[in-house]
Short mmCIF file of C-alpha atoms in Angstrom, two decimals:
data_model
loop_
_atom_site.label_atom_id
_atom_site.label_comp_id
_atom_site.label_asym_id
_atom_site.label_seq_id
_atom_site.Cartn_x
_atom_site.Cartn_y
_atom_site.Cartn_z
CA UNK A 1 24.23 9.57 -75.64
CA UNK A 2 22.00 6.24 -76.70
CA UNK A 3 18.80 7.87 -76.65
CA UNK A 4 20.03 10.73 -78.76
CA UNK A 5 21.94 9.11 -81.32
CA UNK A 6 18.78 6.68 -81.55
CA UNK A 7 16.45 9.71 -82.34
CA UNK A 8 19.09 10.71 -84.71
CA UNK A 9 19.40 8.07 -86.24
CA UNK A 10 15.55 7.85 -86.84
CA UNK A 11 14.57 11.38 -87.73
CA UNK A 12 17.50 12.59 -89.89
CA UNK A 13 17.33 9.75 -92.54
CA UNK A 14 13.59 11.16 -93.37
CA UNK A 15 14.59 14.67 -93.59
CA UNK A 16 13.52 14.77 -97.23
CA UNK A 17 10.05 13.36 -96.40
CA UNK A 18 8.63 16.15 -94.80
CA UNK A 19 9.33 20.19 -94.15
CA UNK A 20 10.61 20.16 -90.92
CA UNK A 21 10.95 23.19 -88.12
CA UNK A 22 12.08 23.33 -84.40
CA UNK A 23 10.68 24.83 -82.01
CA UNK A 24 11.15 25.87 -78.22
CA UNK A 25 7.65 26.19 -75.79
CA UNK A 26 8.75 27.81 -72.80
CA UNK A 27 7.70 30.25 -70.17
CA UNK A 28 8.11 33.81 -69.20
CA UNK A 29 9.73 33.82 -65.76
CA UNK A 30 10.38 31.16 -63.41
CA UNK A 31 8.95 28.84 -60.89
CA UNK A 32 10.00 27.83 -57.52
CA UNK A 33 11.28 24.46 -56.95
CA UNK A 34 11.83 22.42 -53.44
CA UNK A 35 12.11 18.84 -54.90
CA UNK A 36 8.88 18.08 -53.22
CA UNK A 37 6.03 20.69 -55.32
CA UNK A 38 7.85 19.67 -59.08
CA UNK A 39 4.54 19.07 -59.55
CA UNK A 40 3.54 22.47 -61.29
CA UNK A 41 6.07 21.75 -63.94
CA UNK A 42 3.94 18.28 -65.08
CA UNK A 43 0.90 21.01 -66.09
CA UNK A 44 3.50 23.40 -67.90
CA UNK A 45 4.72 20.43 -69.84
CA UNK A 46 1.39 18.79 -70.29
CA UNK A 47 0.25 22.31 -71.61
CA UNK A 48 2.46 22.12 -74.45
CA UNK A 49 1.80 18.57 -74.94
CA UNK A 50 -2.01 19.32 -75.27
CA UNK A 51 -1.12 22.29 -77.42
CA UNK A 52 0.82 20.51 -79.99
CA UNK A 53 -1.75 17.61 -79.85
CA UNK A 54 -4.34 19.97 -80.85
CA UNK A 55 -2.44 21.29 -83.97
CA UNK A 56 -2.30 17.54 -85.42
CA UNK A 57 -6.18 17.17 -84.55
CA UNK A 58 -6.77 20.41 -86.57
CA UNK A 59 -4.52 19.12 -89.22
CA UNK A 60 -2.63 22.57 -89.02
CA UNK A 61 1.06 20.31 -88.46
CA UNK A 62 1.77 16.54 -89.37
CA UNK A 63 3.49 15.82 -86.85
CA UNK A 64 5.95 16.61 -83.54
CA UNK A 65 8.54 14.95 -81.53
CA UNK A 66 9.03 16.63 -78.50
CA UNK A 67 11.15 16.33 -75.42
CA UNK A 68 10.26 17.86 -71.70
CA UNK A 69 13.19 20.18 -69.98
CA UNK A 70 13.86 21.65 -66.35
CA UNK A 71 16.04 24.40 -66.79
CA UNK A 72 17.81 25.62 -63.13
CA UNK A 73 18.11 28.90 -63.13
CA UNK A 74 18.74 29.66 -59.64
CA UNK A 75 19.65 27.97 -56.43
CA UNK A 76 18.74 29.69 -52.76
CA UNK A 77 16.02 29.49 -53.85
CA UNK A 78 15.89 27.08 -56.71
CA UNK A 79 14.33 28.15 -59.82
CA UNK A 80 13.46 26.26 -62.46
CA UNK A 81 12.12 26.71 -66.21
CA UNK A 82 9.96 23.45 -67.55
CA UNK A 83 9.87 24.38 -71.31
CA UNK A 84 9.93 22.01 -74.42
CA UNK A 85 12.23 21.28 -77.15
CA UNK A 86 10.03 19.87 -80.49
CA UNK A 87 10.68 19.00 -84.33
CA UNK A 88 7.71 19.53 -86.16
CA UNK A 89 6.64 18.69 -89.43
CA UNK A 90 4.72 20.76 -91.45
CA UNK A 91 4.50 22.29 -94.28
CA UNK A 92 4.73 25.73 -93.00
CA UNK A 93 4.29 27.15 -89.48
CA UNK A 94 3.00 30.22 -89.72
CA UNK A 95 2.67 32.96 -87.10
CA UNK A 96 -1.32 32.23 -86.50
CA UNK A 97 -0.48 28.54 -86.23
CA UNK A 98 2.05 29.73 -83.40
CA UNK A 99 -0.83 32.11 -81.99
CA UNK A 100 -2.93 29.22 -82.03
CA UNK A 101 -0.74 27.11 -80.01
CA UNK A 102 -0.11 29.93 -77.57
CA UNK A 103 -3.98 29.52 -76.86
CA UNK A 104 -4.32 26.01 -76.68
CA UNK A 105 -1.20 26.21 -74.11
CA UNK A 106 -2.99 28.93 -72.42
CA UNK A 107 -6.26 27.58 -72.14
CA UNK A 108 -4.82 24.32 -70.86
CA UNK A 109 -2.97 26.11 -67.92
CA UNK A 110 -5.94 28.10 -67.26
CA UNK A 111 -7.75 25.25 -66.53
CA UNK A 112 -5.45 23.47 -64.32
CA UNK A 113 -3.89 26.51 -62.48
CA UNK A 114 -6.35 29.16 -62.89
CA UNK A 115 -5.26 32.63 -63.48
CA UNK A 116 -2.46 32.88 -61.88
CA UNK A 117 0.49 31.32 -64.45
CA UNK A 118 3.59 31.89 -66.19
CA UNK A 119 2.29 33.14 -69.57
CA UNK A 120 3.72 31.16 -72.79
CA UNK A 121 6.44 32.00 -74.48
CA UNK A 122 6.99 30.11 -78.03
CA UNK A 123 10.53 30.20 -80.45
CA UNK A 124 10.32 28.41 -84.00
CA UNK A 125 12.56 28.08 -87.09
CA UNK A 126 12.61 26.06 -90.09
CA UNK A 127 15.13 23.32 -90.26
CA UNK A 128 17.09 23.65 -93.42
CA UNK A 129 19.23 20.66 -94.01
CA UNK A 130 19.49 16.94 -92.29
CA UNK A 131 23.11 18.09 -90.64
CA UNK A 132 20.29 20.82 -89.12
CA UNK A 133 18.00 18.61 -87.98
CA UNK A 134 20.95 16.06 -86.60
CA UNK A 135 22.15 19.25 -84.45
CA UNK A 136 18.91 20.16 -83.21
CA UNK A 137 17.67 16.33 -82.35
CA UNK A 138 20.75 16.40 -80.28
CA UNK A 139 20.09 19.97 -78.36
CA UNK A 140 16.36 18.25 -77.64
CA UNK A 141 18.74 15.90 -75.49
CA UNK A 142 21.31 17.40 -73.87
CA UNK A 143 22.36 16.50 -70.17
CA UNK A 144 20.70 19.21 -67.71
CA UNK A 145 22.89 22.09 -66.87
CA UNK A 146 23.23 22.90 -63.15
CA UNK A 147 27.36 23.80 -63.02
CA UNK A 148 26.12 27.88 -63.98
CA UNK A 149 23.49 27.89 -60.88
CA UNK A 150 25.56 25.99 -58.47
CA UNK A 151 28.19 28.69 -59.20
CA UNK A 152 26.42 31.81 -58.47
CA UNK A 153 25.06 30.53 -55.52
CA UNK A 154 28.01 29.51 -53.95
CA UNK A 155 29.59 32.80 -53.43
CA UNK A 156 26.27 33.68 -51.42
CA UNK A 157 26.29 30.38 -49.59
CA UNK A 158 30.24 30.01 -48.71
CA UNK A 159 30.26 33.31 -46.59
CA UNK A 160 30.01 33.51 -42.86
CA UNK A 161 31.60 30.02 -42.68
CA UNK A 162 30.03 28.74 -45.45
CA UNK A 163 26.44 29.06 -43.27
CA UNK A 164 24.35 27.96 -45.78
CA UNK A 165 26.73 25.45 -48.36
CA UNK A 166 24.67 22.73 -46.61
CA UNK A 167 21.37 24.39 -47.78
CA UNK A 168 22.62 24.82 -51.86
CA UNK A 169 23.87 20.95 -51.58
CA UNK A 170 20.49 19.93 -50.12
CA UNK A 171 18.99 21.94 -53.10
CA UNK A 172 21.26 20.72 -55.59
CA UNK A 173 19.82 16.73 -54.72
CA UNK A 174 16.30 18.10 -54.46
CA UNK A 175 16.77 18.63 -58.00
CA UNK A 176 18.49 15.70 -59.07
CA UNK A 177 16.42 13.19 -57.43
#
């Protein structure tokens, strides 16, 4: 609650200083996740992070504040989503300045992954009043959802005398840890 309410707190008053947009940078499809190879995630993140990086170099945005997010999809196996939350500010983001991020993120997984990666998949919107931006800067920090997950997996896991409960729970810490 104290980190969002601080980056409320300091992005809302400015609202009318710049022309402001969110945006989601995530992935098409999943990866796999045992708690010990979260390392793939760190390049999807840093992807974006170099991507949005690149826009401020080329002057094409002012400015972003962006958080990193592990979305579970899945446990048995576990399957996770890294994507990014960011408020930009810009004066417009156009569809090429989108396209252009796309590459950057591309290029960037490319190099660390080679060919073989989940291909980026990028949301925007403008932000149209500070109660907007106060609601988004508080999505950017929610707590991470596993309750949906757990739930589907349990009815797989709890037959045959609940043979592999023991395997979701050990998941379910993988992830938390």
């Amino acid at each position: 609650w104290r980190e969002r309410n601080q980056a409320q707190l300091a992005y809302v008053p400015s609202f009318h200083d710049g022309t402001w947009h969110f945006l989601t940078g995530s992935f098409d499809g999943d990866l796999r996740f045992t708690g010990t190879d979260g390392f793939d995630c760190l390049h999807y993140w840093d992807a974006y992070k170099y991507g949005l990086s690149a826009l401020v170099e080329e002057k094409l945005i002012d400015g972003a504040y962006w958080t990193e997010e592990l979305a579970v999809n899945a446990f048995l196996p576990t399957m996770v989503s890294p994507h990014v939350h960011c408020i930009i500010d810009a004066f417009e983001l156009t569809d090429s300045t989108i396209d252009i991020l796309k590459e950057h993120v591309t290029e960037h997984l490319l190099k660390k992954l080679g060919p073989d990666f989940l291909q980026p998949d990028i949301k925007a919107s403008a932000v149209q009043d500070q109660k907007s931006l106060f609601d988004r800067i508080g999505y950017m920090l929610k707590p991470m959802k596993l309750l949906k997950a757990y739930e589907r997996a349990w009815v797989g896991a709890s037959f045959h005398n609940r043979a592999r409960v023991w395997e979701l729970n050990s998941q379910l810490t993988d992830v938390i840890r």
